[in-house]
Amino acid sequence: TRSTRPQRLLAAVQKNATRGDPRSVVRAIDQFCRHKEWAMNVGDEKGCILDSVVSEANPTYVLELGTYCGYSTVRIASLLSPNSKLITVEFNPEYAKIARQVIAWAGLQDKINLVEGASGDLIPKMQEMFGVKTFDLVFLDHWKDRYLPDTKLMEKCGLLRKGSILLADNVICPGTPDYLEYIRNSPQYESQYFKSHLEYTKVEDGLEKSVFLG
Ligand SMILES: Cc1ccc(Cc2cc(O)c(O)c(C(=O)NC/C=C/[C@H]3O[C@@H](n4cnc5c(N)ncnc54)[C@H](O)[C@@H]3O)c2)cc1
Ligand SMILES: [Mg+2]
């Protein structure tokens, strides 16, 4: 049977990237998506904004919602300090299988915990499963209609502390109107919009960075 796009993306990583070199994995995926087949990775342009937010935050505990093939997982983890951890949540077993191999190729399996399941089920279990008290940074990049309910769930579960950062992809395209409305009007958050483009295209998109004020 015909291969899937994630399988072809993984093959491109294994062909063009150097084992143990996360930045070469990121570069290989961007090359594949720009010149061969578009895929919904945060991409190189928004990826630079992601890099600067991660570097400035220097987080110990990171949560990513929506692993897909692991592009942003590798991009974030490559910037984390030695004792920090990234937990990434993915409910599609096919995507999880590909992402695990991309993460392994980058040599980042010790920094990353990929957990399979739905965010709505896993968020309430983060403390008991991983001994996490609060997350310093959350990257939202899963189904767009889950951003708001999962943010409210993280608040309810006490997973955010004063200064925790939420970074949301695609707030313009595909768009997350209910999330933006909530987060920009809530006195509990200080938000900032980083204008950019939908990965590998000229269509406008952007990232919304929101600091939880506690
Ligand atoms: C109209 C239109 C269409 C597509 C685009 C282009 C475009 C550009 C982008 O950057 C995008 O992020 C997207 C996008 O749709 N992303 C959804 C990403 C889902 C991944 O996360 C997984 N997942 C989804 N919900 C959950 C959940 N609860 N618990 C656990 N995993 C979940 C899925 O299993 C996938 O691995 C689309 C632009 C415009
Ligand atoms: Mg996205």
mmCIF file of C-alpha atoms and ligand atoms in Angstrom:
data_model
loop_
_atom_site.group_PDB
_atom_site.id
_atom_site.type_symbol
_atom_site.label_atom_id
_atom_site.label_comp_id
_atom_site.label_asym_id
_atom_site.label_seq_id
_atom_site.Cartn_x
_atom_site.Cartn_y
_atom_site.Cartn_z
ATOM 1 C CA THR A 1 0.000 0.000 0.000
ATOM 2 C CA ARG A 2 1.032 3.594 -0.635
ATOM 3 C CA SER A 3 3.093 5.257 2.098
ATOM 4 C CA THR A 4 1.612 8.094 4.124
ATOM 5 C CA ARG A 5 2.933 11.659 4.167
ATOM 6 C CA PRO A 6 4.296 11.282 7.719
ATOM 7 C CA GLN A 7 6.143 8.125 6.590
ATOM 8 C CA ARG A 8 7.660 10.053 3.669
ATOM 9 C CA LEU A 9 8.591 12.914 6.023
ATOM 10 C CA LEU A 10 10.381 10.426 8.320
ATOM 11 C CA ALA A 11 12.199 8.909 5.323
ATOM 12 C CA ALA A 12 13.412 12.396 4.371
ATOM 13 C CA VAL A 13 14.755 12.890 7.906
ATOM 14 C CA GLN A 14 16.549 9.529 7.869
ATOM 15 C CA LYS A 15 17.999 10.317 4.436
ATOM 16 C CA ASN A 16 19.035 13.950 4.908
ATOM 17 C CA ALA A 17 19.553 14.600 8.620
ATOM 18 C CA THR A 18 22.498 13.605 10.825
ATOM 19 C CA ARG A 19 21.655 11.283 13.720
ATOM 20 C CA GLY A 20 21.902 13.147 17.016
ATOM 21 C CA ASP A 21 21.761 16.575 15.382
ATOM 22 C CA PRO A 22 18.346 18.148 16.150
ATOM 23 C CA ARG A 23 18.883 21.221 13.989
ATOM 24 C CA SER A 24 19.642 19.024 10.945
ATOM 25 C CA VAL A 25 16.353 17.152 11.623
ATOM 26 C CA VAL A 26 14.454 20.467 11.728
ATOM 27 C CA ARG A 27 16.192 21.583 8.499
ATOM 28 C CA ALA A 28 15.444 18.276 6.744
ATOM 29 C CA ILE A 29 11.721 18.521 7.565
ATOM 30 C CA ASP A 30 11.543 22.150 6.426
ATOM 31 C CA GLN A 31 13.275 21.235 3.133
ATOM 32 C CA PHE A 32 10.876 18.335 2.605
ATOM 33 C CA CYS A 33 7.805 20.489 3.311
ATOM 34 C CA ARG A 34 8.986 23.441 1.233
ATOM 35 C CA HIS A 35 10.158 21.478 -1.823
ATOM 36 C CA LYS A 36 8.324 18.144 -1.738
ATOM 37 C CA GLU A 37 5.107 17.977 0.316
ATOM 38 C CA TRP A 38 3.484 20.589 2.558
ATOM 39 C CA ALA A 39 2.803 19.362 6.117
ATOM 40 C CA MET A 40 1.324 21.108 9.146
ATOM 41 C CA ASN A 41 4.568 21.677 11.094
ATOM 42 C CA VAL A 42 4.939 25.081 12.744
ATOM 43 C CA GLY A 43 7.693 25.599 10.136
ATOM 44 C CA ASP A 44 10.820 27.726 9.851
ATOM 45 C CA GLU A 45 9.345 31.253 9.992
ATOM 46 C CA LYS A 46 7.051 30.737 13.000
ATOM 47 C CA GLY A 47 9.728 28.350 14.311
ATOM 48 C CA CYS A 48 12.105 31.286 14.828
ATOM 49 C CA ILE A 49 9.480 33.016 16.980
ATOM 50 C CA LEU A 50 8.989 29.753 18.884
ATOM 51 C CA ASP A 51 12.770 29.513 19.410
ATOM 52 C CA SER A 52 12.969 33.026 20.863
ATOM 53 C CA VAL A 53 10.033 32.469 23.239
ATOM 54 C CA VAL A 54 11.508 29.143 24.438
ATOM 55 C CA SER A 55 15.020 30.556 24.855
ATOM 56 C CA GLU A 56 13.762 33.586 26.791
ATOM 57 C CA ALA A 57 11.560 31.435 29.057
ATOM 58 C CA ASN A 58 14.273 28.798 29.614
ATOM 59 C CA PRO A 59 11.523 26.457 30.906
ATOM 60 C CA THR A 60 12.057 23.398 33.127
ATOM 61 C CA TYR A 61 8.713 21.781 32.294
ATOM 62 C CA VAL A 62 7.159 22.127 28.838
ATOM 63 C CA LEU A 63 3.836 20.701 27.627
ATOM 64 C CA GLU A 64 3.092 20.371 23.893
ATOM 65 C CA LEU A 65 -0.454 19.595 22.758
ATOM 66 C CA GLY A 66 -0.416 17.915 19.337
ATOM 67 C CA THR A 67 2.888 16.215 18.463
ATOM 68 C CA TYR A 68 2.037 15.312 14.849
ATOM 69 C CA CYS A 69 5.444 14.262 13.398
ATOM 70 C CA GLY A 70 7.508 15.830 16.165
ATOM 71 C CA TYR A 71 8.918 18.866 14.315
ATOM 72 C CA SER A 72 8.153 21.417 17.056
ATOM 73 C CA THR A 73 8.866 18.775 19.706
ATOM 74 C CA VAL A 74 12.455 18.471 18.441
ATOM 75 C CA ARG A 75 12.739 22.221 17.836
ATOM 76 C CA ILE A 76 11.717 23.053 21.419
ATOM 77 C CA ALA A 77 13.642 20.223 23.112
ATOM 78 C CA SER A 78 16.869 21.179 21.298
ATOM 79 C CA LEU A 79 16.788 24.496 23.226
ATOM 80 C CA LEU A 80 16.065 23.112 26.720
ATOM 81 C CA SER A 81 18.638 23.003 29.524
ATOM 82 C CA PRO A 82 19.910 19.597 30.812
ATOM 83 C CA ASN A 83 17.420 18.845 33.606
ATOM 84 C CA SER A 84 14.303 20.078 31.814
ATOM 85 C CA LYS A 85 11.527 17.925 30.346
ATOM 86 C CA LEU A 86 9.106 18.209 27.451
ATOM 87 C CA ILE A 87 5.866 16.217 27.631
ATOM 88 C CA THR A 88 4.083 15.983 24.286
ATOM 89 C CA VAL A 89 0.542 14.654 23.810
ATOM 90 C CA GLU A 90 -0.659 12.906 20.640
ATOM 91 C CA PHE A 91 -3.775 10.755 20.176
ATOM 92 C CA ASN A 92 -3.160 9.403 16.660
ATOM 93 C CA PRO A 93 -1.038 6.230 17.045
ATOM 94 C CA GLU A 94 0.276 6.461 13.461
ATOM 95 C CA TYR A 95 1.564 10.000 14.033
ATOM 96 C CA ALA A 96 2.945 9.006 17.456
ATOM 97 C CA LYS A 97 4.901 6.149 15.852
ATOM 98 C CA ILE A 98 6.480 8.513 13.302
ATOM 99 C CA ALA A 99 7.176 11.195 15.916
ATOM 100 C CA ARG A 100 8.988 8.723 18.191
ATOM 101 C CA GLN A 101 11.339 7.871 15.308
ATOM 102 C CA VAL A 102 11.926 11.544 14.437
ATOM 103 C CA ILE A 103 12.665 12.269 18.121
ATOM 104 C CA ALA A 104 15.036 9.270 18.290
ATOM 105 C CA TRP A 105 16.853 10.380 15.115
ATOM 106 C CA ALA A 106 17.428 13.772 16.772
ATOM 107 C CA GLY A 107 18.773 11.970 19.862
ATOM 108 C CA LEU A 108 16.320 13.745 22.157
ATOM 109 C CA GLN A 109 14.405 10.783 23.590
ATOM 110 C CA ASP A 110 15.809 11.447 27.089
ATOM 111 C CA LYS A 111 14.343 14.974 27.215
ATOM 112 C CA ILE A 112 10.981 14.149 25.666
ATOM 113 C CA ASN A 113 8.030 12.136 26.978
ATOM 114 C CA LEU A 114 5.570 11.402 24.174
ATOM 115 C CA VAL A 115 2.319 10.247 25.736
ATOM 116 C CA GLU A 116 -0.443 8.820 23.555
ATOM 117 C CA GLY A 117 -3.976 9.885 24.290
ATOM 118 C CA ALA A 118 -6.399 12.793 24.175
ATOM 119 C CA SER A 119 -5.353 16.054 25.832
ATOM 120 C CA GLY A 120 -8.693 16.263 27.662
ATOM 121 C CA ASP A 121 -8.023 12.908 29.331
ATOM 122 C CA LEU A 122 -4.289 13.391 29.961
ATOM 123 C CA ILE A 123 -4.135 16.963 31.293
ATOM 124 C CA PRO A 124 -5.859 15.965 34.591
ATOM 125 C CA LYS A 125 -3.314 13.139 35.005
ATOM 126 C CA MET A 126 -0.112 15.137 34.372
ATOM 127 C CA GLN A 127 0.696 15.593 38.059
ATOM 128 C CA GLU A 128 0.194 11.923 38.994
ATOM 129 C CA MET A 129 1.805 10.522 35.781
ATOM 130 C CA PHE A 130 4.881 12.733 35.603
ATOM 131 C CA GLY A 131 5.203 14.335 39.009
ATOM 132 C CA VAL A 132 4.765 17.722 37.334
ATOM 133 C CA LYS A 133 3.457 20.492 39.609
ATOM 134 C CA THR A 134 3.100 23.275 37.005
ATOM 135 C CA PHE A 135 4.232 23.872 33.419
ATOM 136 C CA ASP A 136 6.512 26.810 32.642
ATOM 137 C CA LEU A 137 5.572 26.754 28.944
ATOM 138 C CA VAL A 138 2.691 25.180 26.977
ATOM 139 C CA PHE A 139 2.750 25.011 23.151
ATOM 140 C CA LEU A 140 -0.760 24.578 21.710
ATOM 141 C CA ASP A 141 -0.834 23.137 18.196
ATOM 142 C CA HIS A 142 -3.560 20.466 18.202
ATOM 143 C CA TRP A 143 -7.176 20.682 16.944
ATOM 144 C CA LYS A 144 -8.014 24.364 17.071
ATOM 145 C CA ASP A 145 -11.332 23.875 18.859
ATOM 146 C CA ARG A 146 -9.461 22.243 21.749
ATOM 147 C CA TYR A 147 -7.293 25.263 22.629
ATOM 148 C CA LEU A 148 -9.915 26.946 24.818
ATOM 149 C CA PRO A 149 -11.316 23.912 26.656
ATOM 150 C CA ASP A 150 -7.806 22.594 27.338
ATOM 151 C CA THR A 151 -6.633 25.992 28.626
ATOM 152 C CA LYS A 152 -9.572 26.118 31.040
ATOM 153 C CA LEU A 153 -8.793 22.523 32.040
ATOM 154 C CA MET A 154 -5.137 23.385 32.755
ATOM 155 C CA GLU A 155 -6.312 26.308 34.934
ATOM 156 C CA LYS A 156 -8.734 24.041 36.794
ATOM 157 C CA CYS A 157 -6.034 21.366 37.360
ATOM 158 C CA GLY A 158 -3.644 23.985 38.761
ATOM 159 C CA LEU A 159 -1.065 23.296 36.050
ATOM 160 C CA LEU A 160 -0.318 27.003 35.481
ATOM 161 C CA ARG A 161 1.630 29.238 37.860
ATOM 162 C CA LYS A 162 2.243 33.003 37.910
ATOM 163 C CA GLY A 163 4.416 33.553 34.817
ATOM 164 C CA SER A 164 3.524 30.358 32.936
ATOM 165 C CA ILE A 165 3.559 30.987 29.197
ATOM 166 C CA LEU A 166 0.974 29.695 26.700
ATOM 167 C CA LEU A 167 2.152 29.846 23.073
ATOM 168 C CA ALA A 168 -0.585 29.073 20.542
ATOM 169 C CA ASP A 169 -0.001 28.296 16.859
ATOM 170 C CA ASN A 170 -2.485 29.135 14.073
ATOM 171 C CA VAL A 171 -4.490 31.812 15.830
ATOM 172 C CA ILE A 172 -5.263 33.313 12.375
ATOM 173 C CA CYS A 173 -5.123 30.298 10.023
ATOM 174 C CA PRO A 174 -6.913 27.934 10.544
ATOM 175 C CA GLY A 175 -7.844 30.289 13.417
ATOM 176 C CA THR A 176 -8.881 29.881 17.028
ATOM 177 C CA PRO A 177 -11.461 32.656 17.537
ATOM 178 C CA ASP A 178 -12.967 31.454 20.816
ATOM 179 C CA TYR A 179 -9.502 30.961 22.356
ATOM 180 C CA LEU A 180 -8.318 34.428 21.233
ATOM 181 C CA GLU A 181 -11.497 36.096 22.530
ATOM 182 C CA TYR A 182 -11.074 34.425 25.928
ATOM 183 C CA ILE A 183 -7.347 34.878 26.387
ATOM 184 C CA ARG A 184 -7.218 38.503 25.179
ATOM 185 C CA ASN A 185 -10.129 39.567 27.411
ATOM 186 C CA SER A 186 -9.190 37.612 30.521
ATOM 187 C CA PRO A 187 -7.629 39.680 33.352
ATOM 188 C CA GLN A 188 -5.658 36.528 34.211
ATOM 189 C CA TYR A 189 -3.510 36.740 31.054
ATOM 190 C CA GLU A 190 -1.216 39.248 29.386
ATOM 191 C CA SER A 191 -1.192 38.454 25.628
ATOM 192 C CA GLN A 192 0.968 39.415 22.662
ATOM 193 C CA TYR A 193 0.410 38.542 18.973
ATOM 194 C CA PHE A 194 3.419 37.625 16.789
ATOM 195 C CA LYS A 195 2.418 38.158 13.163
ATOM 196 C CA SER A 196 3.900 35.646 10.719
ATOM 197 C CA HIS A 197 2.767 33.312 7.906
ATOM 198 C CA LEU A 198 1.178 29.881 7.611
ATOM 199 C CA GLU A 199 4.096 27.477 7.368
ATOM 200 C CA TYR A 200 5.740 27.337 3.918
ATOM 201 C CA THR A 201 3.195 29.802 2.437
ATOM 202 C CA LYS A 202 2.523 33.546 2.098
ATOM 203 C CA VAL A 203 -0.832 33.302 3.887
ATOM 204 C CA GLU A 204 -1.012 35.336 7.117
ATOM 205 C CA ASP A 205 -0.902 33.418 10.373
ATOM 206 C CA GLY A 206 0.639 34.076 13.775
ATOM 207 C CA LEU A 207 1.424 32.914 17.277
ATOM 208 C CA GLU A 208 -0.282 34.262 20.402
ATOM 209 C CA LYS A 209 1.920 34.374 23.503
ATOM 210 C CA SER A 210 -0.003 34.665 26.769
ATOM 211 C CA VAL A 211 1.494 34.933 30.267
ATOM 212 C CA PHE A 212 -0.663 33.588 33.097
ATOM 213 C CA LEU A 213 -0.796 36.211 35.856
ATOM 214 C CA GLY A 214 -2.017 33.816 38.555
HETATM 215 C C1 LIG B 1 -8.523 25.541 6.364
HETATM 216 C C2 LIG B 1 -7.098 25.192 6.767
HETATM 217 C C3 LIG B 1 -6.730 23.842 6.913
HETATM 218 C C4 LIG B 1 -5.421 23.517 7.284
HETATM 219 C C5 LIG B 1 -4.524 24.548 7.502
HETATM 220 C C6 LIG B 1 -3.139 24.231 7.862
HETATM 221 C C7 LIG B 1 -2.835 23.928 9.302
HETATM 222 C C8 LIG B 1 -1.674 24.514 9.795
HETATM 223 C C9 LIG B 1 -1.275 24.212 11.107
HETATM 224 O O1 LIG B 1 -0.138 24.757 11.620
HETATM 225 C C10 LIG B 1 -2.026 23.359 11.914
HETATM 226 O O2 LIG B 1 -1.573 23.118 13.179
HETATM 227 C C11 LIG B 1 -3.186 22.778 11.397
HETATM 228 C C12 LIG B 1 -4.008 21.823 12.198
HETATM 229 O O3 LIG B 1 -5.137 21.527 11.831
HETATM 230 N N1 LIG B 1 -3.440 21.274 13.266
HETATM 231 C C13 LIG B 1 -4.131 20.266 14.017
HETATM 232 C C14 LIG B 1 -3.094 19.340 14.611
HETATM 233 C C15 LIG B 1 -3.425 18.124 15.011
HETATM 234 C C16 LIG B 1 -2.389 17.203 15.581
HETATM 235 O O4 LIG B 1 -2.600 17.052 16.988
HETATM 236 C C17 LIG B 1 -3.249 15.795 17.248
HETATM 237 N N2 LIG B 1 -4.383 16.106 18.120
HETATM 238 C C18 LIG B 1 -5.439 16.870 17.809
HETATM 239 N N3 LIG B 1 -6.255 17.016 18.864
HETATM 240 C C19 LIG B 1 -5.705 16.311 19.878
HETATM 241 C C20 LIG B 1 -6.080 16.072 21.221
HETATM 242 N N4 LIG B 1 -7.198 16.595 21.722
HETATM 243 N N5 LIG B 1 -5.266 15.308 21.981
HETATM 244 C C21 LIG B 1 -4.133 14.807 21.472
HETATM 245 N N6 LIG B 1 -3.712 14.994 20.207
HETATM 246 C C22 LIG B 1 -4.505 15.746 19.413
HETATM 247 C C23 LIG B 1 -3.617 15.225 15.894
HETATM 248 O O5 LIG B 1 -3.602 13.814 15.926
HETATM 249 C C24 LIG B 1 -2.524 15.814 15.020
HETATM 250 O O6 LIG B 1 -1.305 15.117 15.159
HETATM 251 C C25 LIG B 1 -3.592 23.068 10.080
HETATM 252 C C26 LIG B 1 -4.894 25.876 7.357
HETATM 253 C C27 LIG B 1 -6.189 26.200 6.972
HETATM 254 MG MG MG B 2 0.002 24.440 13.698
#
